[in-house]
XYZ file of C-alpha atoms in Angstrom:
544
model
C -2.743 -27.457 -11.326
C -5.651 -26.232 -9.258
C -5.401 -25.694 -5.442
C -7.136 -28.630 -3.622
C -8.928 -26.223 -1.304
C -8.761 -22.306 -0.818
C -6.624 -22.088 2.406
C -3.188 -20.844 3.012
C -1.578 -24.335 3.685
C -2.852 -25.668 0.244
C -1.508 -22.323 -1.389
C 1.807 -22.918 0.321
C 1.868 -26.670 -0.534
C 0.995 -25.953 -4.088
C 3.951 -23.265 -4.411
C 6.376 -25.657 -3.157
C 5.293 -28.742 -5.404
C 5.571 -26.618 -8.273
C 9.204 -26.243 -7.713
C 11.387 -23.628 -9.647
C 15.064 -23.204 -10.237
C 15.176 -19.408 -9.367
C 15.352 -18.182 -5.946
C 12.045 -17.588 -3.918
C 13.256 -14.779 -1.750
C 16.293 -12.255 -1.753
C 17.176 -11.371 1.646
C 19.198 -8.467 2.495
C 22.513 -8.923 4.362
C 25.193 -6.659 5.666
C 27.401 -7.937 2.790
C 25.109 -8.080 0.068
C 21.780 -10.396 -0.874
C 21.523 -13.744 0.199
C 19.221 -16.057 -2.203
C 16.901 -18.348 -0.413
C 15.479 -21.441 -2.368
C 11.855 -22.660 -2.242
C 13.118 -25.660 -0.673
C 14.883 -23.709 2.259
C 11.718 -21.828 2.807
C 9.538 -24.692 2.837
C 11.989 -26.615 5.440
C 12.013 -23.631 7.690
C 8.298 -22.862 7.635
C 7.593 -26.370 8.381
C 10.063 -26.271 11.454
C 8.493 -23.179 12.579
C 4.907 -24.623 12.264
C 6.155 -27.594 14.423
C 7.703 -25.223 17.185
C 4.357 -23.388 17.293
C 2.438 -26.507 17.965
C 5.025 -27.689 20.629
C 4.615 -24.366 22.189
C 0.909 -25.070 22.448
C -0.247 -22.604 19.841
C -3.563 -24.392 18.295
C -6.205 -23.408 15.604
C -7.985 -20.149 16.079
C -5.245 -19.044 18.471
C -4.046 -15.301 17.623
C -0.113 -14.881 17.081
C 1.405 -11.149 16.839
C 4.385 -10.334 14.541
C 6.002 -6.887 15.050
C 8.815 -6.340 12.436
C 9.896 -4.533 9.341
C 9.435 -6.478 6.071
C 11.965 -9.075 6.783
C 12.168 -12.896 5.688
C 11.327 -13.972 9.225
C 8.125 -12.168 9.025
C 7.293 -14.090 5.697
C 8.171 -17.311 7.132
C 6.018 -16.724 10.320
C 3.276 -15.622 7.989
C 3.202 -18.986 6.098
C 3.860 -20.775 9.520
C 1.128 -19.503 11.622
C -1.536 -19.851 8.984
C -0.478 -23.319 8.258
C -1.558 -24.671 11.732
C -4.584 -22.663 11.465
C -3.559 -19.946 13.857
C -4.480 -16.422 13.121
C -1.641 -13.725 12.093
C -1.964 -10.476 13.799
C 0.525 -7.872 12.290
C 1.805 -4.871 14.181
C 3.740 -1.803 12.495
C 7.288 -0.823 13.715
C 5.850 2.476 13.877
C 3.082 1.744 16.355
C 3.546 3.043 19.825
C 3.292 0.869 23.072
C -0.217 1.780 23.720
C -1.383 1.071 20.051
C 0.276 -2.368 20.274
C -1.162 -3.013 24.005
C -4.655 -2.340 22.340
C -4.144 -4.769 19.315
C -2.912 -7.518 21.457
C -5.424 -7.489 23.919
C -8.196 -7.084 21.455
C -6.905 -9.849 19.308
C -6.332 -11.983 22.454
C -2.793 -12.813 21.082
C -1.059 -15.875 23.038
C 2.526 -15.185 21.562
C 4.377 -12.394 20.129
C 7.294 -12.308 17.714
C 9.233 -9.263 17.455
C 12.130 -8.119 15.249
C 14.612 -6.981 17.933
C 15.246 -5.911 21.756
C 14.159 -2.513 20.690
C 10.512 -3.984 19.747
C 10.720 -6.313 22.694
C 10.995 -3.388 25.077
C 7.875 -1.975 23.371
C 5.868 -4.981 24.107
C 7.298 -6.229 27.548
C 5.348 -3.775 29.605
C 2.010 -4.233 28.065
C 1.855 -8.043 27.061
C 1.791 -10.937 29.414
C 2.497 -13.607 26.781
C 5.652 -14.888 25.350
C 7.846 -12.686 23.349
C 10.380 -14.430 20.755
C 12.968 -12.112 18.883
C 14.070 -13.051 15.637
C 17.440 -14.045 16.367
C 15.816 -16.874 18.656
C 14.035 -18.320 15.822
C 17.087 -20.517 14.662
C 17.054 -22.241 18.022
C 13.180 -22.512 17.975
C 13.365 -24.241 14.572
C 15.990 -26.763 15.923
C 13.881 -27.810 18.761
C 10.725 -28.125 16.920
C 8.452 -31.426 17.971
C 6.441 -33.431 15.829
C 2.892 -32.376 16.340
C 0.516 -32.388 13.483
C -2.040 -29.317 13.108
C -5.866 -29.508 12.949
C -7.249 -29.517 9.159
C -7.863 -25.883 8.099
C -10.999 -24.777 6.528
C -11.716 -22.017 3.824
C -13.829 -20.111 6.159
C -11.444 -20.466 9.054
C -9.959 -16.890 10.211
C -6.248 -16.806 8.785
C -5.549 -13.027 9.868
C -6.580 -10.269 11.835
C -5.620 -7.094 10.022
C -6.484 -3.613 12.093
C -7.561 -0.939 10.149
C -5.589 2.177 10.016
C -7.954 4.206 12.383
C -8.231 7.453 10.217
C -11.435 8.215 11.952
C -11.101 6.531 15.492
C -9.758 3.305 16.894
C -8.588 0.732 14.851
C -10.934 -2.140 14.054
C -9.878 -5.896 13.461
C -10.917 -7.005 10.029
C -11.349 -10.801 9.783
C -10.146 -12.163 6.652
C -10.702 -15.975 6.196
C -8.582 -18.387 4.208
C -10.700 -18.187 1.432
C -10.405 -14.305 1.471
C -6.625 -14.761 1.453
C -6.562 -17.144 -1.707
C -8.966 -15.365 -3.597
C -6.976 -12.003 -3.342
C -3.774 -13.759 -4.155
C -5.073 -15.349 -7.224
C -7.015 -12.285 -8.333
C -4.002 -10.256 -9.601
C -2.584 -13.339 -11.704
C -2.479 -11.616 -15.047
C 0.212 -8.918 -14.071
C 2.872 -11.320 -12.866
C 4.503 -13.553 -15.651
C 5.037 -17.114 -13.837
C 8.424 -17.884 -13.009
C 10.068 -14.826 -14.341
C 9.428 -11.851 -12.493
C 11.383 -10.214 -9.415
C 9.055 -8.530 -7.133
C 10.548 -5.716 -4.782
C 8.673 -5.708 -1.415
C 9.365 -2.865 0.948
C 5.751 -2.050 2.233
C 5.005 -3.085 6.005
C 3.879 -6.597 5.954
C 1.122 -5.733 8.634
C -0.974 -4.013 5.862
C -3.089 -6.367 3.694
C -1.714 -4.927 0.538
C 1.804 -6.066 1.082
C 0.757 -9.522 2.377
C -1.509 -9.975 -0.501
C 1.320 -8.895 -3.156
C 3.895 -11.299 -1.586
C 1.229 -14.359 -1.442
C 0.242 -13.576 -5.352
C 3.995 -13.238 -6.280
C 4.803 -16.317 -4.283
C 1.865 -18.264 -5.909
C 3.166 -17.169 -9.677
C 6.977 -18.231 -8.190
C 8.534 -14.656 -8.516
C 11.573 -13.992 -6.816
C 10.574 -11.621 -3.955
C 13.470 -9.200 -2.777
C 12.803 -7.988 0.679
C 13.670 -4.347 1.927
C 13.227 -3.822 5.651
C 14.350 -0.050 5.249
C 12.866 2.458 2.728
C 15.796 4.476 2.883
C 17.877 1.633 1.190
C 15.234 1.535 -1.789
C 17.331 3.169 -4.430
C 20.142 0.888 -3.537
C 17.996 -2.205 -3.616
C 16.601 -1.121 -7.170
C 20.050 -1.235 -8.564
C 21.216 -4.459 -6.935
C 18.160 -6.669 -7.180
C 16.951 -5.268 -10.559
C 12.992 -5.941 -9.949
C 10.562 -6.192 -12.704
C 7.484 -5.442 -10.525
C 7.311 -2.715 -7.913
C 4.512 -2.463 -5.477
C 4.421 0.962 -3.589
C 2.211 3.494 -2.503
C 1.312 6.474 -4.752
C 3.836 8.805 -3.008
C 6.896 6.707 -3.847
C 5.963 7.275 -7.795
C 5.204 10.738 -7.105
C 8.623 11.699 -5.497
C 10.194 9.719 -8.177
C 8.697 11.912 -10.590
C 9.321 15.180 -8.810
C 13.103 14.156 -8.311
C 13.284 13.867 -12.060
C 11.543 16.872 -13.048
C 13.327 18.847 -10.251
C 16.757 17.672 -11.706
C 15.559 18.831 -15.071
C 14.522 22.285 -13.777
C 18.048 22.687 -11.720
C 19.900 21.916 -14.806
C 21.648 24.253 -17.335
C 19.709 25.995 -20.271
C 20.338 23.451 -23.037
C 20.093 20.376 -20.705
C 16.974 22.000 -19.163
C 15.467 22.395 -22.758
C 15.975 18.804 -23.751
C 14.748 17.445 -20.541
C 11.488 19.543 -20.735
C 11.321 18.586 -24.388
C 11.526 14.840 -23.540
C 8.878 15.127 -20.743
C 6.246 16.585 -23.201
C 7.138 13.707 -25.783
C 6.901 11.009 -23.204
C 3.294 12.429 -22.329
C 2.020 12.500 -25.942
C 4.234 10.075 -28.095
C 4.666 6.044 -28.054
C 7.963 5.054 -26.592
C 8.277 3.129 -29.786
C 8.140 6.345 -31.950
C 11.060 8.174 -33.371
C 10.663 11.277 -30.982
C 10.133 8.750 -28.240
C 13.195 6.732 -29.046
C 15.171 9.850 -29.147
C 13.677 11.224 -25.848
C 14.582 7.915 -24.295
C 17.912 7.977 -25.521
C 18.559 11.365 -24.043
C 16.725 11.119 -20.659
C 14.403 8.318 -20.108
C 17.338 5.575 -20.174
C 19.338 7.198 -17.631
C 16.198 7.151 -15.275
C 15.135 3.676 -15.981
C 19.032 2.527 -15.267
C 18.437 4.363 -11.834
C 15.632 2.154 -11.170
C 17.531 -1.129 -11.833
C 16.864 -1.113 -15.452
C 13.979 -3.911 -15.793
C 11.188 -2.372 -14.228
C 8.268 -3.089 -16.599
C 5.347 -2.707 -14.004
C 4.372 -0.711 -11.002
C 1.379 -1.463 -8.846
C -0.202 1.474 -6.935
C -2.999 1.499 -4.819
C -4.356 3.641 -1.586
C -4.855 6.845 -3.549
C -5.059 8.007 -7.249
C -2.163 8.963 -9.101
C -2.001 12.119 -11.395
C -2.065 11.542 -15.145
C 1.257 13.379 -15.483
C 2.672 10.635 -13.212
C 1.277 7.787 -15.190
C 2.452 9.217 -18.377
C 5.829 9.707 -16.906
C 6.509 6.205 -16.183
C 4.769 5.255 -19.402
C 7.536 6.978 -21.131
C 10.282 4.692 -18.986
C 8.376 1.646 -20.707
C 7.194 0.849 -17.394
C 3.142 0.579 -16.824
C 2.233 1.727 -13.436
C -1.521 0.121 -13.045
C -3.656 1.396 -10.442
C -5.757 -1.208 -8.324
C -8.380 -0.796 -5.703
C -9.323 -2.549 -2.271
C -9.719 -2.038 1.274
C -8.356 -3.849 4.358
C -12.015 -5.387 4.488
C -11.657 -6.773 0.981
C -7.894 -8.056 1.313
C -7.001 -5.270 -0.722
C -8.186 -6.815 -3.640
C -11.452 -5.583 -5.585
C -10.405 -4.017 -8.829
C -7.374 -4.008 -11.047
C -5.858 -2.710 -14.228
C -4.491 -5.403 -16.517
C -0.832 -4.755 -18.200
C -2.939 -5.768 -21.540
C -6.142 -3.959 -20.655
C -6.005 -0.523 -18.768
C -7.329 2.881 -18.545
C -5.472 5.601 -16.849
C -7.250 7.653 -14.362
C -9.253 4.192 -13.281
C -8.579 1.430 -10.738
C -9.289 -1.209 -13.608
C -12.150 -3.737 -13.666
C -13.382 -6.116 -10.735
C -11.157 -9.153 -10.259
C -12.496 -12.666 -10.964
C -15.682 -13.509 -8.579
C -16.324 -9.829 -7.559
C -19.496 -7.908 -8.398
C -19.826 -4.071 -8.051
C -22.700 -1.776 -8.176
C -22.910 1.741 -7.469
C -25.449 2.913 -4.989
C -28.004 5.930 -5.264
C -25.593 8.179 -3.519
C -22.516 6.999 -5.428
C -21.100 4.704 -3.082
C -19.354 1.570 -4.336
C -20.916 -1.751 -3.157
C -19.117 -4.933 -3.714
C -19.945 -8.980 -3.280
C -16.672 -10.787 -3.457
C -14.574 -13.788 -2.230
C -12.168 -11.347 -1.122
C -14.788 -9.490 1.421
C -14.050 -10.242 5.100
C -16.256 -11.916 7.696
C -16.508 -8.938 9.739
C -14.887 -6.993 12.244
C -13.729 -8.822 15.112
C -15.675 -8.403 18.442
C -17.978 -5.929 16.867
C -21.177 -7.353 15.385
C -22.781 -3.849 15.455
C -20.015 -2.393 13.191
C -20.210 -5.566 11.034
C -23.922 -5.322 10.501
C -23.683 -1.857 9.475
C -21.084 -2.640 6.831
C -23.386 -4.598 4.789
C -26.619 -3.602 2.688
C -29.820 -6.075 3.402
C -28.845 -8.042 0.433
C -25.319 -8.820 1.395
C -23.096 -6.220 -0.386
C -20.307 -4.631 1.590
C -20.648 -1.009 1.760
C -16.965 0.255 0.782
C -17.435 3.906 2.070
C -15.760 5.196 -1.411
C -17.779 7.065 -3.917
C -17.365 6.229 -7.608
C -18.721 5.374 -10.825
C -18.250 2.557 -13.708
C -17.748 3.313 -17.283
C -19.291 1.769 -20.042
C -16.228 -0.887 -20.491
C -16.530 -1.794 -16.734
C -13.506 0.181 -15.427
C -14.097 1.791 -12.020
C -12.968 5.457 -11.072
C -12.932 6.481 -7.638
C -13.981 9.913 -6.620
C -13.091 10.018 -2.843
C -14.089 8.576 0.667
C -17.554 9.074 1.296
C -16.807 10.461 4.899
C -14.249 12.741 3.306
C -16.609 14.467 0.732
C -16.655 18.367 1.708
C -20.365 19.735 1.676
C -19.945 23.573 1.892
C -22.063 25.798 3.579
C -23.837 26.359 0.397
C -24.424 22.605 0.005
C -21.841 21.840 -2.874
C -20.222 18.503 -2.631
C -16.669 18.699 -3.258
C -14.124 15.516 -3.224
C -10.992 16.961 -1.610
C -8.516 14.225 -2.647
C -8.980 15.509 -6.156
C -7.848 19.202 -4.988
C -5.000 17.587 -2.978
C -3.584 15.423 -5.442
C -3.649 18.219 -7.916
C -1.694 20.357 -5.385
C 0.832 17.500 -4.946
C 1.368 17.127 -8.670
C 3.877 19.993 -7.946
C 7.616 18.936 -6.910
C 7.423 21.841 -4.364
C 4.558 20.564 -2.324
C 4.839 17.487 -0.285
C 1.439 17.206 1.446
C -1.808 19.012 1.180
C -5.072 18.875 3.282
C -8.054 20.697 1.809
C -10.551 22.011 4.380
C -14.340 23.172 3.574
C -16.815 20.937 5.409
C -19.840 23.309 6.447
C -17.498 26.390 5.860
C -18.384 29.130 3.536
C -15.233 28.494 1.093
C -12.349 26.133 0.458
C -9.069 26.287 1.937
C -6.045 24.209 2.166
C -3.079 23.335 4.502
C 0.175 23.035 2.630
C 3.724 21.314 3.468
C 6.552 22.208 1.408
C 9.467 19.870 -0.091
C 12.516 22.183 1.586
C 15.035 21.067 -0.971
C 13.086 21.884 -4.159
C 11.883 25.091 -2.707
C 15.259 26.283 -1.621
C 16.699 25.307 -4.836
C 14.412 27.170 -6.889
C 15.129 30.493 -4.890
C 11.704 31.611 -5.086
C 9.614 33.043 -2.209
C 7.456 29.922 -0.741
C 4.206 31.932 -0.603
C 4.472 33.281 -4.207
C 5.531 30.034 -5.242
C 2.411 28.243 -3.756
C 0.036 31.031 -4.772
C 0.951 30.401 -8.158
C 0.490 26.412 -7.976
C -2.941 27.352 -6.181
C -3.900 29.454 -9.027
C -3.051 26.992 -11.567
C -5.198 24.329 -9.883
C -7.946 26.701 -9.199
C -7.995 27.443 -13.034
C -9.171 23.929 -13.966
C -12.311 24.127 -11.458
C -15.671 26.056 -11.076
C -15.752 28.915 -8.647
C -17.207 26.916 -5.532
C -14.403 24.293 -5.903
C -11.507 26.540 -5.938
C -8.975 27.210 -3.088
C -9.673 30.481 -1.696
C -7.053 30.632 1.133
C -4.139 28.638 1.996
C -1.583 28.460 4.851
C 1.933 26.961 4.583
C 2.551 24.929 7.558
C 6.323 24.946 9.247
C 6.320 21.111 9.317
C 5.256 17.963 7.207
C 2.621 15.354 8.260
C 4.407 12.475 9.919
C 3.609 8.663 10.831
C 5.370 9.847 14.287
C 2.779 12.475 15.022
C 0.025 10.267 14.042
C -1.004 12.327 10.840
C -0.232 9.687 8.441
C -1.056 6.114 8.340
C 1.749 3.338 7.551
C 0.657 3.809 4.006
C 0.814 7.374 4.094
C -2.664 8.271 3.994
C -3.938 11.323 5.674
C -5.465 11.021 9.398
C -7.687 14.062 8.678
C -9.096 14.202 12.024
C -5.568 14.172 13.645
C -4.345 16.924 11.215
C -7.591 18.879 11.895
C -6.685 18.412 15.671
C -3.049 19.367 15.669
C -3.630 22.346 13.101
C -7.050 23.540 14.519
C -5.876 27.198 15.053
C -4.293 27.513 11.710
C -7.639 26.379 10.192
C -9.735 28.859 12.037
C -7.374 31.650 11.165
C -8.066 30.888 7.299
C -11.732 31.486 8.015
C -11.001 34.708 10.426
């Protein structure tokens, strides 16, 4: 059944009318997991929508939500959009000052918070009403009977603020048409009504929101995890089939398994190494593949819940060794591509049609072309309406013929698969005029289980250097000298590259990059400018 129109209320009504015996959501409780039916979710969303109207919230008003990934966030998302109001997500890791900027810039009239800790963050900087999640039940009971105004496809559905990797965050205006187009764009990777999606990513980010909307459209059961530290337990308890995650999660799982193999006894280590080699070269259904599975991969698969068939990754490219490792588990990690400005949806690999090392083909309704300088340009129903209150930045974001400038450099192969090289603004131009993509070098370094983070430096410099942070447990467990260990890793990376791209010097930093220090975004992307500011002295020493 087709949607009557491309709006969030129409999408939600379509989902509820479809009906399904499987749970809509799995909500984490102190004593286990509670099943939430589609009927219950529908009743609560309706009550919250009427309560918002009773509080005077109207079409076009901005309403903020500050919380971890919880059922209440999900219900508020549907309720706010269903009355034509605008959802403004705040990260739990945002500081009070960051919240103040977003609340003021978005002109939010009301804020929902998870608990008293988050209320205390907003109270000094927000003059509007603040409602905590433990007050929602009373709010639902006191709901009035008002009717919302009709919502149109081009109405604003949400303001999602960019991570601010290069400056103050900008409010990306995503319309109802954008939301629905993105939600329906990943349809081929979900099996209607049979999947369980484990969602732990922050809902203030467009990727998590679109994954949720798409999973709901396909009547998947959605398990919500509010604390990433409980992810291993959640995998065991909910046994998901789909895992959306940032690349670092897949990299850490891979590194942990490799580390366990390397720390094991002689025979077990030899078997583990053999299994990894087989997994990278053989079909899981081949004889060697079945033996490797029985000896190693089955145990890893069971640790991840035993039923994972698809992982969805975005934000940064994954190494081929990581992709091949998960393929050995009979789990396909598919990479996609999108930005906040495109509702996190532009291209995606398909479970039946994929290429490792690419981000897939354009989603339905999208047109992609490559500019003369290599920048990826796009027209799509998922492309945003512009930056809120910033017409100059909006105008600069589009070409004269209406293509959105992604800021990413890439290429399209003969089969239509897109490959991302790097962010255009991140490209290093050496003093000799050579263009270098730092992300390729950084990912090569992070492929080692000993390296946690890496930032490559070299713009307008005579040679390339790197700031490196270590995984203490892996390094300490190896008994190796850290400097010598990293030098060997750097040498291995350099062997695959021409001289001008090789890392000449590096320094090991005393601590990791963190969100708390502003060096990582909530999706664990590097904020390069902040890292350069925090470790400027260390960088200068590399060129002394």
